[in-house]
mmCIF file of C-alpha atoms and ligand atoms in Angstrom:
data_model
loop_
_atom_site.group_PDB
_atom_site.id
_atom_site.type_symbol
_atom_site.label_atom_id
_atom_site.label_comp_id
_atom_site.label_asym_id
_atom_site.label_seq_id
_atom_site.Cartn_x
_atom_site.Cartn_y
_atom_site.Cartn_z
ATOM 1 C CA UNK A 1 15.123 117.249 112.399
ATOM 2 C CA UNK A 2 12.395 119.714 113.422
ATOM 3 C CA UNK A 3 13.125 123.068 115.108
ATOM 4 C CA UNK A 4 10.602 124.664 117.415
ATOM 5 C CA UNK A 5 10.512 127.023 120.377
ATOM 6 C CA UNK A 6 9.427 125.935 123.847
ATOM 7 C CA UNK A 7 9.046 128.629 126.487
ATOM 8 C CA UNK A 8 11.287 130.924 124.444
ATOM 9 C CA UNK A 9 14.059 128.356 123.906
ATOM 10 C CA UNK A 10 14.883 127.015 120.453
ATOM 11 C CA UNK A 11 14.943 123.210 120.573
ATOM 12 C CA UNK A 12 15.314 120.347 118.132
ATOM 13 C CA UNK A 13 13.162 117.259 117.908
ATOM 14 C CA UNK A 14 12.839 114.210 115.743
ATOM 15 C CA UNK A 15 10.192 114.170 113.014
ATOM 16 C CA UNK A 16 6.974 112.672 114.413
ATOM 17 C CA UNK A 17 8.005 113.096 118.045
ATOM 18 C CA UNK A 18 5.224 114.242 120.370
ATOM 19 C CA UNK A 19 5.477 117.617 122.080
ATOM 20 C CA UNK A 20 5.296 116.057 125.549
ATOM 21 C CA UNK A 21 8.402 113.996 124.925
ATOM 22 C CA UNK A 22 10.369 117.134 123.927
ATOM 23 C CA UNK A 23 8.959 119.079 126.898
ATOM 24 C CA UNK A 24 10.129 116.335 129.242
ATOM 25 C CA UNK A 25 13.535 116.171 127.593
ATOM 26 C CA UNK A 26 13.848 119.885 128.295
ATOM 27 C CA UNK A 27 13.113 119.063 131.966
ATOM 28 C CA UNK A 28 9.959 121.180 131.979
ATOM 29 C CA UNK A 29 7.524 119.891 134.530
ATOM 30 C CA UNK A 30 3.913 119.535 133.370
ATOM 31 C CA UNK A 31 1.395 117.019 134.698
ATOM 32 C CA UNK A 32 0.612 114.056 132.438
ATOM 33 C CA UNK A 33 -1.291 111.471 134.459
ATOM 34 C CA UNK A 34 -2.448 109.266 131.600
ATOM 35 C CA UNK A 35 0.914 109.127 129.862
ATOM 36 C CA UNK A 36 3.439 106.286 129.855
ATOM 37 C CA UNK A 37 6.402 105.979 127.505
ATOM 38 C CA UNK A 38 5.654 102.294 126.924
ATOM 39 C CA UNK A 39 2.134 102.721 125.503
ATOM 40 C CA UNK A 40 0.417 104.754 122.818
ATOM 41 C CA UNK A 41 -0.779 108.187 124.013
ATOM 42 C CA UNK A 42 -4.462 108.401 124.750
ATOM 43 C CA UNK A 43 -5.224 112.008 125.714
ATOM 44 C CA UNK A 44 -7.545 111.139 128.588
ATOM 45 C CA UNK A 45 -6.489 113.446 131.416
ATOM 46 C CA UNK A 46 -5.943 116.648 129.342
ATOM 47 C CA UNK A 47 -3.465 117.854 131.949
ATOM 48 C CA UNK A 48 -0.561 118.000 129.492
ATOM 49 C CA UNK A 49 -2.358 120.805 127.625
ATOM 50 C CA UNK A 50 -0.025 123.487 126.200
ATOM 51 C CA UNK A 51 -0.509 126.663 124.186
ATOM 52 C CA UNK A 52 0.790 126.683 120.604
ATOM 53 C CA UNK A 53 1.132 129.386 118.007
ATOM 54 C CA UNK A 54 3.146 130.119 114.847
ATOM 55 C CA UNK A 55 4.743 133.325 113.563
ATOM 56 C CA UNK A 56 2.213 133.490 110.685
ATOM 57 C CA UNK A 57 -0.812 133.082 112.991
ATOM 58 C CA UNK A 58 -0.695 136.784 113.919
ATOM 59 C CA UNK A 59 -1.026 136.254 117.644
ATOM 60 C CA UNK A 60 -3.750 133.611 117.345
ATOM 61 C CA UNK A 61 -3.126 130.602 119.611
ATOM 62 C CA UNK A 62 -4.491 127.113 120.095
ATOM 63 C CA UNK A 63 -4.471 124.668 122.991
ATOM 64 C CA UNK A 64 -3.475 121.060 122.418
ATOM 65 C CA UNK A 65 -2.742 117.978 124.482
ATOM 66 C CA UNK A 66 1.029 117.727 124.141
ATOM 67 C CA UNK A 67 1.091 113.924 124.488
ATOM 68 C CA UNK A 68 -0.881 113.626 121.241
ATOM 69 C CA UNK A 69 0.496 116.552 119.261
ATOM 70 C CA UNK A 70 3.492 115.933 116.996
ATOM 71 C CA UNK A 71 6.244 118.540 116.715
ATOM 72 C CA UNK A 72 6.100 120.994 113.801
ATOM 73 C CA UNK A 73 8.769 123.214 112.288
ATOM 74 C CA UNK A 74 8.653 126.763 113.738
ATOM 75 C CA UNK A 75 5.967 125.918 116.282
ATOM 76 C CA UNK A 76 5.998 128.174 119.343
ATOM 77 C CA UNK A 77 4.970 126.340 122.509
ATOM 78 C CA UNK A 78 4.139 127.733 125.952
ATOM 79 C CA UNK A 79 3.780 125.216 128.743
ATOM 80 C CA UNK A 80 2.955 127.681 131.529
ATOM 81 C CA UNK A 81 1.260 130.688 129.897
ATOM 82 C CA UNK A 82 -1.503 132.313 132.009
ATOM 83 C CA UNK A 83 -4.176 130.749 129.756
ATOM 84 C CA UNK A 84 -2.634 127.267 130.020
ATOM 85 C CA UNK A 85 -2.433 127.562 133.800
ATOM 86 C CA UNK A 86 -6.069 128.667 133.887
ATOM 87 C CA UNK A 87 -7.154 125.701 131.733
ATOM 88 C CA UNK A 88 -5.107 123.263 133.807
ATOM 89 C CA UNK A 89 -6.622 124.664 136.993
ATOM 90 C CA UNK A 90 -10.118 124.038 135.586
ATOM 91 C CA UNK A 91 -9.197 120.428 134.784
ATOM 92 C CA UNK A 92 -7.688 119.967 138.254
ATOM 93 C CA UNK A 93 -10.840 121.503 139.743
ATOM 94 C CA UNK A 94 -12.958 118.894 137.906
ATOM 95 C CA UNK A 95 -10.635 116.086 139.033
ATOM 96 C CA UNK A 96 -10.990 117.292 142.600
ATOM 97 C CA UNK A 97 -14.804 117.094 142.354
ATOM 98 C CA UNK A 98 -14.560 113.476 141.203
ATOM 99 C CA UNK A 99 -11.635 112.378 143.412
ATOM 100 C CA UNK A 100 -11.615 114.608 146.509
ATOM 101 C CA UNK A 101 -9.821 112.006 148.670
ATOM 102 C CA UNK A 102 -7.155 110.899 146.215
ATOM 103 C CA UNK A 103 -3.690 111.965 147.490
ATOM 104 C CA UNK A 104 -2.196 112.447 143.998
ATOM 105 C CA UNK A 105 -5.124 114.685 142.964
ATOM 106 C CA UNK A 106 -5.009 116.637 146.234
ATOM 107 C CA UNK A 107 -1.270 117.225 145.685
ATOM 108 C CA UNK A 108 -1.835 118.265 142.059
ATOM 109 C CA UNK A 109 -4.566 120.665 143.165
ATOM 110 C CA UNK A 110 -2.229 122.126 145.796
ATOM 111 C CA UNK A 111 0.496 122.562 143.156
ATOM 112 C CA UNK A 112 -1.950 124.635 141.110
ATOM 113 C CA UNK A 113 -3.353 126.542 144.067
ATOM 114 C CA UNK A 114 -6.763 124.843 143.893
ATOM 115 C CA UNK A 115 -7.811 124.452 147.512
ATOM 116 C CA UNK A 116 -11.359 123.189 146.925
ATOM 117 C CA UNK A 117 -13.498 122.241 143.973
ATOM 118 C CA UNK A 118 -15.984 124.694 142.540
ATOM 119 C CA UNK A 119 -18.056 121.798 141.140
ATOM 120 C CA UNK A 120 -20.455 119.496 142.912
ATOM 121 C CA UNK A 121 -18.595 116.497 144.344
ATOM 122 C CA UNK A 122 -19.619 113.096 143.016
ATOM 123 C CA UNK A 123 -21.617 111.064 145.567
ATOM 124 C CA UNK A 124 -19.277 108.056 145.857
ATOM 125 C CA UNK A 125 -15.793 109.124 144.835
ATOM 126 C CA UNK A 126 -12.973 106.674 144.296
ATOM 127 C CA UNK A 127 -9.338 106.931 143.208
ATOM 128 C CA UNK A 128 -9.758 105.746 139.611
ATOM 129 C CA UNK A 129 -9.342 108.701 137.244
ATOM 130 C CA UNK A 130 -10.261 106.537 134.223
ATOM 131 C CA UNK A 131 -7.029 107.409 132.443
ATOM 132 C CA UNK A 132 -7.030 103.995 130.762
ATOM 133 C CA UNK A 133 -3.334 103.470 131.460
ATOM 134 C CA UNK A 134 -3.968 100.109 133.126
ATOM 135 C CA UNK A 135 -5.951 98.716 130.189
ATOM 136 C CA UNK A 136 -3.445 100.010 127.629
ATOM 137 C CA UNK A 137 -0.502 98.560 129.573
ATOM 138 C CA UNK A 138 -2.324 95.243 129.963
ATOM 139 C CA UNK A 139 -2.864 95.153 126.192
ATOM 140 C CA UNK A 140 0.753 96.106 125.529
ATOM 141 C CA UNK A 141 1.817 93.188 127.727
ATOM 142 C CA UNK A 142 -0.265 90.978 125.419
ATOM 143 C CA UNK A 143 -3.331 90.458 127.636
ATOM 144 C CA UNK A 144 -6.893 91.733 127.836
ATOM 145 C CA UNK A 145 -7.636 91.117 131.479
ATOM 146 C CA UNK A 146 -9.423 94.409 132.199
ATOM 147 C CA UNK A 147 -11.365 97.049 130.288
ATOM 148 C CA UNK A 148 -13.517 100.144 130.794
ATOM 149 C CA UNK A 149 -17.168 99.220 131.342
ATOM 150 C CA UNK A 150 -20.306 101.314 131.889
ATOM 151 C CA UNK A 151 -20.965 104.961 131.151
ATOM 152 C CA UNK A 152 -20.916 108.346 132.826
ATOM 153 C CA UNK A 153 -20.485 108.171 136.605
ATOM 154 C CA UNK A 154 -20.973 104.385 136.382
ATOM 155 C CA UNK A 155 -17.936 103.925 134.171
ATOM 156 C CA UNK A 156 -15.191 101.823 135.741
ATOM 157 C CA UNK A 157 -12.236 99.598 134.989
ATOM 158 C CA UNK A 158 -13.115 95.983 135.586
ATOM 159 C CA UNK A 159 -12.489 92.424 134.421
ATOM 160 C CA UNK A 160 -15.022 90.869 132.025
ATOM 161 C CA UNK A 161 -18.374 90.262 133.787
ATOM 162 C CA UNK A 162 -16.809 91.579 137.014
ATOM 163 C CA UNK A 163 -15.308 88.151 137.686
ATOM 164 C CA UNK A 164 -11.707 87.002 138.184
ATOM 165 C CA UNK A 165 -10.215 87.661 134.726
ATOM 166 C CA UNK A 166 -9.129 84.469 132.964
ATOM 167 C CA UNK A 167 -6.598 86.469 130.911
ATOM 168 C CA UNK A 168 -4.818 87.987 133.957
ATOM 169 C CA UNK A 169 -1.415 86.488 134.778
ATOM 170 C CA UNK A 170 -0.754 88.584 137.883
ATOM 171 C CA UNK A 171 2.098 90.580 136.335
ATOM 172 C CA UNK A 172 1.097 93.754 138.285
ATOM 173 C CA UNK A 173 1.797 96.014 135.291
ATOM 174 C CA UNK A 174 -1.642 97.619 135.774
ATOM 175 C CA UNK A 175 -1.260 98.201 139.522
ATOM 176 C CA UNK A 176 2.336 99.394 139.409
ATOM 177 C CA UNK A 177 1.624 101.973 136.717
ATOM 178 C CA UNK A 178 -1.726 103.263 137.994
ATOM 179 C CA UNK A 179 -1.051 106.991 138.620
ATOM 180 C CA UNK A 180 -3.356 107.070 141.650
ATOM 181 C CA UNK A 181 -2.560 103.599 143.074
ATOM 182 C CA UNK A 182 -6.209 102.649 142.753
ATOM 183 C CA UNK A 183 -5.544 99.053 141.734
ATOM 184 C CA UNK A 184 -4.871 97.019 144.829
ATOM 185 C CA UNK A 185 -2.985 93.746 145.166
ATOM 186 C CA UNK A 186 -1.395 91.709 147.920
ATOM 187 C CA UNK A 187 1.513 89.249 148.139
ATOM 188 C CA UNK A 188 0.998 87.019 151.185
ATOM 189 C CA UNK A 189 2.310 83.562 152.071
ATOM 190 C CA UNK A 190 3.466 82.917 148.510
ATOM 191 C CA UNK A 191 0.139 83.929 146.992
ATOM 192 C CA UNK A 192 -0.506 87.071 144.946
ATOM 193 C CA UNK A 193 -4.073 88.376 144.841
ATOM 194 C CA UNK A 194 -5.223 90.906 142.277
ATOM 195 C CA UNK A 195 -8.597 91.446 140.557
ATOM 196 C CA UNK A 196 -10.083 88.843 142.931
ATOM 197 C CA UNK A 197 -7.765 86.205 141.510
ATOM 198 C CA UNK A 198 -5.075 84.221 143.357
ATOM 199 C CA UNK A 199 -1.722 83.282 141.868
ATOM 200 C CA UNK A 200 1.067 81.063 143.140
ATOM 201 C CA UNK A 201 4.364 82.958 143.395
ATOM 202 C CA UNK A 202 7.481 81.062 142.315
ATOM 203 C CA UNK A 203 10.326 81.002 144.848
ATOM 204 C CA UNK A 204 13.816 81.938 143.622
ATOM 205 C CA UNK A 205 15.995 78.831 143.829
ATOM 206 C CA UNK A 206 18.933 80.978 145.105
ATOM 207 C CA UNK A 207 17.535 83.474 147.612
ATOM 208 C CA UNK A 208 14.037 82.059 148.135
ATOM 209 C CA UNK A 209 12.285 85.357 147.401
ATOM 210 C CA UNK A 210 8.915 85.065 145.668
ATOM 211 C CA UNK A 211 8.602 87.680 142.957
ATOM 212 C CA UNK A 212 6.844 86.305 139.858
ATOM 213 C CA UNK A 213 3.649 84.342 139.358
ATOM 214 C CA UNK A 214 3.859 80.977 137.658
ATOM 215 C CA UNK A 215 1.299 82.161 135.060
ATOM 216 C CA UNK A 216 3.357 85.240 134.161
ATOM 217 C CA UNK A 217 6.564 83.196 133.921
ATOM 218 C CA UNK A 218 4.805 80.651 131.705
ATOM 219 C CA UNK A 219 3.414 83.342 129.408
ATOM 220 C CA UNK A 220 6.852 85.013 129.093
ATOM 221 C CA UNK A 221 8.451 81.644 128.507
ATOM 222 C CA UNK A 222 5.982 80.744 125.748
ATOM 223 C CA UNK A 223 5.755 84.210 124.146
ATOM 224 C CA UNK A 224 9.448 85.087 124.137
ATOM 225 C CA UNK A 225 10.946 81.654 123.873
ATOM 226 C CA UNK A 226 12.701 81.869 127.235
ATOM 227 C CA UNK A 227 13.217 78.510 129.006
ATOM 228 C CA UNK A 228 11.124 78.154 132.180
ATOM 229 C CA UNK A 229 14.336 77.494 134.178
ATOM 230 C CA UNK A 230 15.262 81.156 133.676
ATOM 231 C CA UNK A 231 12.385 82.158 135.967
ATOM 232 C CA UNK A 232 13.528 79.831 138.739
ATOM 233 C CA UNK A 233 16.063 82.555 139.641
ATOM 234 C CA UNK A 234 14.838 86.058 140.525
ATOM 235 C CA UNK A 235 15.993 89.232 138.732
ATOM 236 C CA UNK A 236 18.264 90.297 141.600
ATOM 237 C CA UNK A 237 20.059 86.931 141.630
ATOM 238 C CA UNK A 238 20.350 87.026 137.814
ATOM 239 C CA UNK A 239 21.947 90.476 138.106
ATOM 240 C CA UNK A 240 24.325 89.285 140.812
ATOM 241 C CA UNK A 241 25.320 86.295 138.692
ATOM 242 C CA UNK A 242 25.941 88.574 135.673
ATOM 243 C CA UNK A 243 28.156 90.944 137.680
ATOM 244 C CA UNK A 244 30.113 87.981 139.106
ATOM 245 C CA UNK A 245 30.620 86.637 135.565
ATOM 246 C CA UNK A 246 31.737 90.085 134.347
ATOM 247 C CA UNK A 247 34.154 90.281 137.285
ATOM 248 C CA UNK A 248 35.597 86.859 136.402
ATOM 249 C CA UNK A 249 36.003 87.899 132.740
ATOM 250 C CA UNK A 250 37.762 91.134 133.793
ATOM 251 C CA UNK A 251 40.147 89.208 136.089
ATOM 252 C CA UNK A 252 40.793 86.609 133.425
ATOM 253 C CA UNK A 253 41.619 89.222 130.757
ATOM 254 C CA UNK A 254 44.007 90.958 133.204
ATOM 255 C CA UNK A 255 45.737 87.612 133.873
ATOM 256 C CA UNK A 256 46.172 86.662 130.202
ATOM 257 C CA UNK A 257 47.414 90.104 129.114
ATOM 258 C CA UNK A 258 51.186 90.017 128.397
HETATM 259 S S1 FES B 301 -0.942 113.031 129.464
HETATM 260 FE FE1 FES B 301 -1.712 114.018 127.734
HETATM 261 S S2 FES B 301 -3.833 113.915 128.058
HETATM 262 FE FE2 FES B 301 -3.046 112.876 129.765
#
């Protein structure tokens, strides 16, 4: 167990745990747009920056991205010191120059009192903050449908050769976890469309709802050894069936008790 101080409070953390995870456990709110518990930290957005020091540093301090910095014994962490706020404001200011129309960035800027950018706005802004969360989540799911291509202002997230990605199974993990909702998809008439690719949605044999693509079901079935029949019933109906079964077991055990 490691002991450290965050905003004046002594806290405990597990060896190897990242500062951001402890900060969140302490319910301290700091922005962390490129972070997701399910994937390795990447340090792209820099918004989770905090100030650190140690008793023996004689007042000297350093600034680190908390998602990538492991806890240390006796570390003293400030998540909202004047210098940290100033640094975060500068990062938000830069984000605002690149994404002036993105609601999540506008809200973040408002939270930090940044009303307009002091940098030159990019000529054709979009909502992609290039945090790489979509590509990391795609990889974690076992696919490589999209990646970062190009450089500088031309850098973007795209499928290989800009064509419908053969590796995409339409799971939506990229779109649903994009912090700025840049990745668009549609579910219409039993067809899901994402990254310019169409997928057939399987209908639940109980309620008829269409929630999973055949390709995603097949990949889960093959990769995790789950029979394909499992995916013929949607998650909600599976849950309902489980609670009914649990109810029957509870009634049965009440009946057989002496
Ligand atoms: S959350 Fe740490 S750099 Fe983005």
